[in-house]
Amino acid sequence: MNDNDALNDAQKREKIDPSEEAKSLPWFITMTIGALLMWSATYIAETVMTAAPEDGDNRAPQVLASTDCAATDKVAIDGGAVFQGKCVACHQANGQGIPGVFPPLAASEWVAGKPEVLANILLHGISGKLTVKGVAYNGQMPAFKDLLTDGEIAAVLTHIRSQWDNKSEAIDEKLITTVRDATKDRANPYNGDEELSKL
Ligand code: HEC
């Protein structure tokens, strides 16, 4: 018996790989597909178009003009969103700042103080010693005069004056515009307590 014969014997014992035979779809699936096709053809044939599609939105201009979205010509600026974008990194979401580095806005005498002073702080920034709630800080508060509009500054100031139990009145955009005009030649930040206390 040579090697070749042994291989042939082994091969003869193997069964042929099974393969699936072609089967027709079960009758109920064929029926369902047929029924769906008939229903959709009938549906399209029976549907009556009430308006020509090229007419589009048939509402009269007067009707559209009376809806709220057309009547509101000015959208209010979201002071909370400005705070999230421009202030939260330093003063923190809870308004507590970071001890020794960034002063708190919550219960701060500056936040509750004169609106003109706040407008100046936001427009031109601060450097040098600043005392907040009895603690001296010596950091850099950036100037926002080129980063925020008057409306955004008013909105963010109004926001911080109404958060974290702060309860001071809103600040109007007109005040920011007035202060911006009056201090337009200023190039440097305020020197902390020393200059701000004189405003
Ligand atoms: C890069 C960090 C930083 C950012 C951003 C920042 N501030 Fe300040 N802010 C400071 C620092 C530091 C001081 C204190 C300055 C000092 O020590 O001279 C301060 C002081 C203040 C003060 C006066 C002191 C107090 O705590 O009440 C107010 C008000 C204020 N910031 C509001 C804002 C508002 C509103 C924004 C966002 C538009 C903002 N700051 C963004 C760092 C920052």
PDB file of N, CA, C and O in Angstrom, residues 18-59:
ATOM      1  N   PRO A  18     -22.200  20.038   2.745  1.00  0.00           N
ATOM      2  CA  PRO A  18     -23.620  20.302   2.467  1.00  0.00           C
ATOM      3  C   PRO A  18     -23.801  21.654   1.789  1.00  0.00           C
ATOM      4  O   PRO A  18     -23.018  22.578   2.006  1.00  0.00           O
ATOM      5  N   SER A  19     -24.800  21.797   0.953  1.00  0.00           N
ATOM      6  CA  SER A  19     -25.090  23.101   0.359  1.00  0.00           C
ATOM      7  C   SER A  19     -26.596  23.299   0.358  1.00  0.00           C
ATOM      8  O   SER A  19     -27.366  22.330   0.337  1.00  0.00           O
ATOM      9  N   GLU A  20     -27.020  24.577   0.452  1.00  0.00           N
ATOM     10  CA  GLU A  20     -28.448  24.861   0.545  1.00  0.00           C
ATOM     11  C   GLU A  20     -29.077  24.796  -0.834  1.00  0.00           C
ATOM     12  O   GLU A  20     -28.502  25.302  -1.795  1.00  0.00           O
ATOM     13  N   GLU A  21     -30.219  24.217  -0.887  1.00  0.00           N
ATOM     14  CA  GLU A  21     -30.896  24.161  -2.183  1.00  0.00           C
ATOM     15  C   GLU A  21     -31.758  25.392  -2.358  1.00  0.00           C
ATOM     16  O   GLU A  21     -32.149  26.028  -1.378  1.00  0.00           O
ATOM     17  N   ALA A  22     -32.037  25.741  -3.609  1.00  0.00           N
ATOM     18  CA  ALA A  22     -32.903  26.879  -3.877  1.00  0.00           C
ATOM     19  C   ALA A  22     -34.299  26.576  -3.348  1.00  0.00           C
ATOM     20  O   ALA A  22     -34.844  25.515  -3.591  1.00  0.00           O
ATOM     21  N   LYS A  23     -34.834  27.541  -2.524  1.00  0.00           N
ATOM     22  CA  LYS A  23     -36.177  27.333  -1.991  1.00  0.00           C
ATOM     23  C   LYS A  23     -37.039  28.512  -2.401  1.00  0.00           C
ATOM     24  O   LYS A  23     -36.581  29.661  -2.376  1.00  0.00           O
ATOM     25  N   SER A  24     -38.262  28.308  -2.695  1.00  0.00           N
ATOM     26  CA  SER A  24     -39.132  29.438  -3.020  1.00  0.00           C
ATOM     27  C   SER A  24     -39.577  30.112  -1.716  1.00  0.00           C
ATOM     28  O   SER A  24     -39.547  29.499  -0.657  1.00  0.00           O
ATOM     29  N   LEU A  25     -39.961  31.416  -1.786  1.00  0.00           N
ATOM     30  CA  LEU A  25     -40.432  32.143  -0.606  1.00  0.00           C
ATOM     31  C   LEU A  25     -41.661  31.457  -0.041  1.00  0.00           C
ATOM     32  O   LEU A  25     -42.474  30.937  -0.810  1.00  0.00           O
ATOM     33  N   PRO A  26     -41.820  31.457   1.286  1.00  0.00           N
ATOM     34  CA  PRO A  26     -43.063  30.916   1.853  1.00  0.00           C
ATOM     35  C   PRO A  26     -44.266  31.680   1.268  1.00  0.00           C
ATOM     36  O   PRO A  26     -44.175  32.893   1.037  1.00  0.00           O
ATOM     37  N   TRP A  27     -45.368  31.003   1.068  1.00  0.00           N
ATOM     38  CA  TRP A  27     -46.535  31.590   0.381  1.00  0.00           C
ATOM     39  C   TRP A  27     -47.055  32.828   1.079  1.00  0.00           C
ATOM     40  O   TRP A  27     -47.457  33.800   0.450  1.00  0.00           O
ATOM     41  N   PHE A  28     -46.966  32.881   2.457  1.00  0.00           N
ATOM     42  CA  PHE A  28     -47.579  34.034   3.138  1.00  0.00           C
ATOM     43  C   PHE A  28     -46.770  35.310   2.928  1.00  0.00           C
ATOM     44  O   PHE A  28     -47.309  36.400   2.911  1.00  0.00           O
ATOM     45  N   ILE A  29     -45.438  35.156   2.716  1.00  0.00           N
ATOM     46  CA  ILE A  29     -44.632  36.358   2.449  1.00  0.00           C
ATOM     47  C   ILE A  29     -44.962  36.891   1.060  1.00  0.00           C
ATOM     48  O   ILE A  29     -45.154  38.089   0.854  1.00  0.00           O
ATOM     49  N   THR A  30     -45.065  35.989   0.097  1.00  0.00           N
ATOM     50  CA  THR A  30     -45.430  36.405  -1.265  1.00  0.00           C
ATOM     51  C   THR A  30     -46.779  37.124  -1.251  1.00  0.00           C
ATOM     52  O   THR A  30     -46.944  38.178  -1.868  1.00  0.00           O
ATOM     53  N   MET A  31     -47.739  36.586  -0.471  1.00  0.00           N
ATOM     54  CA  MET A  31     -49.063  37.195  -0.400  1.00  0.00           C
ATOM     55  C   MET A  31     -48.990  38.592   0.223  1.00  0.00           C
ATOM     56  O   MET A  31     -49.629  39.539  -0.251  1.00  0.00           O
ATOM     57  N   THR A  32     -48.205  38.721   1.296  1.00  0.00           N
ATOM     58  CA  THR A  32     -48.109  40.016   1.976  1.00  0.00           C
ATOM     59  C   THR A  32     -47.523  41.064   1.042  1.00  0.00           C
ATOM     60  O   THR A  32     -48.024  42.189   0.948  1.00  0.00           O
ATOM     61  N   ILE A  33     -46.425  40.717   0.344  1.00  0.00           N
ATOM     62  CA  ILE A  33     -45.807  41.669  -0.583  1.00  0.00           C
ATOM     63  C   ILE A  33     -46.804  42.079  -1.661  1.00  0.00           C
ATOM     64  O   ILE A  33     -46.968  43.256  -1.977  1.00  0.00           O
ATOM     65  N   GLY A  34     -47.523  41.090  -2.190  1.00  0.00           N
ATOM     66  CA  GLY A  34     -48.519  41.375  -3.223  1.00  0.00           C
ATOM     67  C   GLY A  34     -49.589  42.313  -2.704  1.00  0.00           C
ATOM     68  O   GLY A  34     -49.949  43.303  -3.362  1.00  0.00           O
ATOM     69  N   ALA A  35     -50.074  42.049  -1.484  1.00  0.00           N
ATOM     70  CA  ALA A  35     -51.125  42.890  -0.912  1.00  0.00           C
ATOM     71  C   ALA A  35     -50.628  44.321  -0.724  1.00  0.00           C
ATOM     72  O   ALA A  35     -51.336  45.296  -1.023  1.00  0.00           O
ATOM     73  N   LEU A  36     -49.368  44.463  -0.232  1.00  0.00           N
ATOM     74  CA  LEU A  36     -48.806  45.809  -0.018  1.00  0.00           C
ATOM     75  C   LEU A  36     -48.696  46.576  -1.335  1.00  0.00           C
ATOM     76  O   LEU A  36     -49.020  47.757  -1.403  1.00  0.00           O
ATOM     77  N   LEU A  37     -48.232  45.890  -2.375  1.00  0.00           N
ATOM     78  CA  LEU A  37     -48.101  46.531  -3.686  1.00  0.00           C
ATOM     79  C   LEU A  37     -49.457  47.011  -4.193  1.00  0.00           C
ATOM     80  O   LEU A  37     -49.593  48.144  -4.661  1.00  0.00           O
ATOM     81  N   MET A  38     -50.479  46.159  -4.032  1.00  0.00           N
ATOM     82  CA  MET A  38     -51.803  46.538  -4.501  1.00  0.00           C
ATOM     83  C   MET A  38     -52.337  47.720  -3.706  1.00  0.00           C
ATOM     84  O   MET A  38     -52.908  48.668  -4.257  1.00  0.00           O
ATOM     85  N   TRP A  39     -52.112  47.692  -2.381  1.00  0.00           N
ATOM     86  CA  TRP A  39     -52.608  48.785  -1.541  1.00  0.00           C
ATOM     87  C   TRP A  39     -51.928  50.097  -1.930  1.00  0.00           C
ATOM     88  O   TRP A  39     -52.576  51.131  -2.088  1.00  0.00           O
ATOM     89  N   SER A  40     -50.565  50.078  -2.120  1.00  0.00           N
ATOM     90  CA  SER A  40     -49.873  51.340  -2.416  1.00  0.00           C
ATOM     91  C   SER A  40     -50.282  51.881  -3.783  1.00  0.00           C
ATOM     92  O   SER A  40     -50.470  53.095  -3.941  1.00  0.00           O
ATOM     93  N   ALA A  41     -50.484  50.979  -4.767  1.00  0.00           N
ATOM     94  CA  ALA A  41     -50.913  51.445  -6.089  1.00  0.00           C
ATOM     95  C   ALA A  41     -52.285  52.105  -5.982  1.00  0.00           C
ATOM     96  O   ALA A  41     -52.512  53.197  -6.520  1.00  0.00           O
ATOM     97  N   THR A  42     -53.204  51.478  -5.243  1.00  0.00           N
ATOM     98  CA  THR A  42     -54.543  52.049  -5.067  1.00  0.00           C
ATOM     99  C   THR A  42     -54.464  53.386  -4.355  1.00  0.00           C
ATOM    100  O   THR A  42     -55.125  54.363  -4.724  1.00  0.00           O
ATOM    101  N   TYR A  43     -53.594  53.453  -3.299  1.00  0.00           N
ATOM    102  CA  TYR A  43     -53.471  54.680  -2.504  1.00  0.00           C
ATOM    103  C   TYR A  43     -53.039  55.848  -3.392  1.00  0.00           C
ATOM    104  O   TYR A  43     -53.638  56.915  -3.363  1.00  0.00           O
ATOM    105  N   ILE A  44     -51.994  55.617  -4.216  1.00  0.00           N
ATOM    106  CA  ILE A  44     -51.508  56.698  -5.089  1.00  0.00           C
ATOM    107  C   ILE A  44     -52.589  57.093  -6.084  1.00  0.00           C
ATOM    108  O   ILE A  44     -52.856  58.272  -6.305  1.00  0.00           O
ATOM    109  N   ALA A  45     -53.279  56.093  -6.649  1.00  0.00           N
ATOM    110  CA  ALA A  45     -54.294  56.376  -7.662  1.00  0.00           C
ATOM    111  C   ALA A  45     -55.476  57.135  -7.065  1.00  0.00           C
ATOM    112  O   ALA A  45     -56.047  58.014  -7.704  1.00  0.00           O
ATOM    113  N   GLU A  46     -55.806  56.815  -5.810  1.00  0.00           N
ATOM    114  CA  GLU A  46     -57.012  57.402  -5.212  1.00  0.00           C
ATOM    115  C   GLU A  46     -56.762  58.773  -4.591  1.00  0.00           C
ATOM    116  O   GLU A  46     -57.699  59.516  -4.310  1.00  0.00           O
ATOM    117  N   THR A  47     -55.484  59.112  -4.260  1.00  0.00           N
ATOM    118  CA  THR A  47     -55.196  60.360  -3.557  1.00  0.00           C
ATOM    119  C   THR A  47     -55.512  61.558  -4.444  1.00  0.00           C
ATOM    120  O   THR A  47     -55.061  61.629  -5.590  1.00  0.00           O
ATOM    121  N   VAL A  48     -56.292  62.481  -3.886  1.00  0.00           N
ATOM    122  CA  VAL A  48     -56.648  63.686  -4.632  1.00  0.00           C
ATOM    123  C   VAL A  48     -55.775  64.839  -4.119  1.00  0.00           C
ATOM    124  O   VAL A  48     -55.750  65.123  -2.918  1.00  0.00           O
ATOM    125  N   MET A  49     -55.005  65.500  -4.995  1.00  0.00           N
ATOM    126  CA  MET A  49     -54.176  66.639  -4.595  1.00  0.00           C
ATOM    127  C   MET A  49     -55.077  67.860  -4.421  1.00  0.00           C
ATOM    128  O   MET A  49     -55.800  68.230  -5.347  1.00  0.00           O
ATOM    129  N   THR A  50     -55.040  68.467  -3.230  1.00  0.00           N
ATOM    130  CA  THR A  50     -55.911  69.621  -2.992  1.00  0.00           C
ATOM    131  C   THR A  50     -55.236  70.923  -3.404  1.00  0.00           C
ATOM    132  O   THR A  50     -55.884  71.919  -3.630  1.00  0.00           O
ATOM    133  N   ALA A  51     -53.908  70.940  -3.490  1.00  0.00           N
ATOM    134  CA  ALA A  51     -53.211  72.178  -3.870  1.00  0.00           C
ATOM    135  C   ALA A  51     -52.028  71.822  -4.751  1.00  0.00           C
ATOM    136  O   ALA A  51     -51.409  70.775  -4.572  1.00  0.00           O
ATOM    137  N   ALA A  52     -51.723  72.673  -5.690  1.00  0.00           N
ATOM    138  CA  ALA A  52     -50.567  72.437  -6.541  1.00  0.00           C
ATOM    139  C   ALA A  52     -49.304  72.614  -5.715  1.00  0.00           C
ATOM    140  O   ALA A  52     -49.197  73.585  -4.965  1.00  0.00           O
ATOM    141  N   PRO A  53     -48.356  71.690  -5.782  1.00  0.00           N
ATOM    142  CA  PRO A  53     -47.155  71.787  -4.944  1.00  0.00           C
ATOM    143  C   PRO A  53     -46.376  73.078  -5.175  1.00  0.00           C
ATOM    144  O   PRO A  53     -45.772  73.612  -4.250  1.00  0.00           O
ATOM    145  N   GLU A  54     -46.431  73.631  -6.405  1.00  0.00           N
ATOM    146  CA  GLU A  54     -45.651  74.851  -6.666  1.00  0.00           C
ATOM    147  C   GLU A  54     -46.227  76.079  -5.959  1.00  0.00           C
ATOM    148  O   GLU A  54     -45.581  77.120  -5.889  1.00  0.00           O
ATOM    149  N   ASP A  55     -47.452  75.958  -5.383  1.00  0.00           N
ATOM    150  CA  ASP A  55     -48.014  77.077  -4.619  1.00  0.00           C
ATOM    151  C   ASP A  55     -47.319  77.243  -3.264  1.00  0.00           C
ATOM    152  O   ASP A  55     -47.382  78.302  -2.658  1.00  0.00           O
ATOM    153  N   GLY A  56     -46.684  76.196  -2.785  1.00  0.00           N
ATOM    154  CA  GLY A  56     -45.945  76.281  -1.536  1.00  0.00           C
ATOM    155  C   GLY A  56     -46.808  76.674  -0.356  1.00  0.00           C
ATOM    156  O   GLY A  56     -47.943  76.247  -0.231  1.00  0.00           O
ATOM    157  N   ASP A  57     -46.219  77.493   0.560  1.00  0.00           N
ATOM    158  CA  ASP A  57     -46.919  77.957   1.756  1.00  0.00           C
ATOM    159  C   ASP A  57     -47.978  78.967   1.346  1.00  0.00           C
ATOM    160  O   ASP A  57     -47.671  80.055   0.875  1.00  0.00           O
ATOM    161  N   ASN A  58     -49.256  78.579   1.547  1.00  0.00           N
ATOM    162  CA  ASN A  58     -50.340  79.429   1.069  1.00  0.00           C
ATOM    163  C   ASN A  58     -50.768  80.505   2.054  1.00  0.00           C
ATOM    164  O   ASN A  58     -51.711  81.245   1.776  1.00  0.00           O
ATOM    165  N   ARG A  59     -50.080  80.613   3.210  1.00  0.00           N
ATOM    166  CA  ARG A  59     -50.516  81.619   4.183  1.00  0.00           C
ATOM    167  C   ARG A  59     -50.264  83.025   3.642  1.00  0.00           C
ATOM    168  O   ARG A  59     -49.229  83.287   3.016  1.00  0.00           O
TER     169      ARG A  59
END
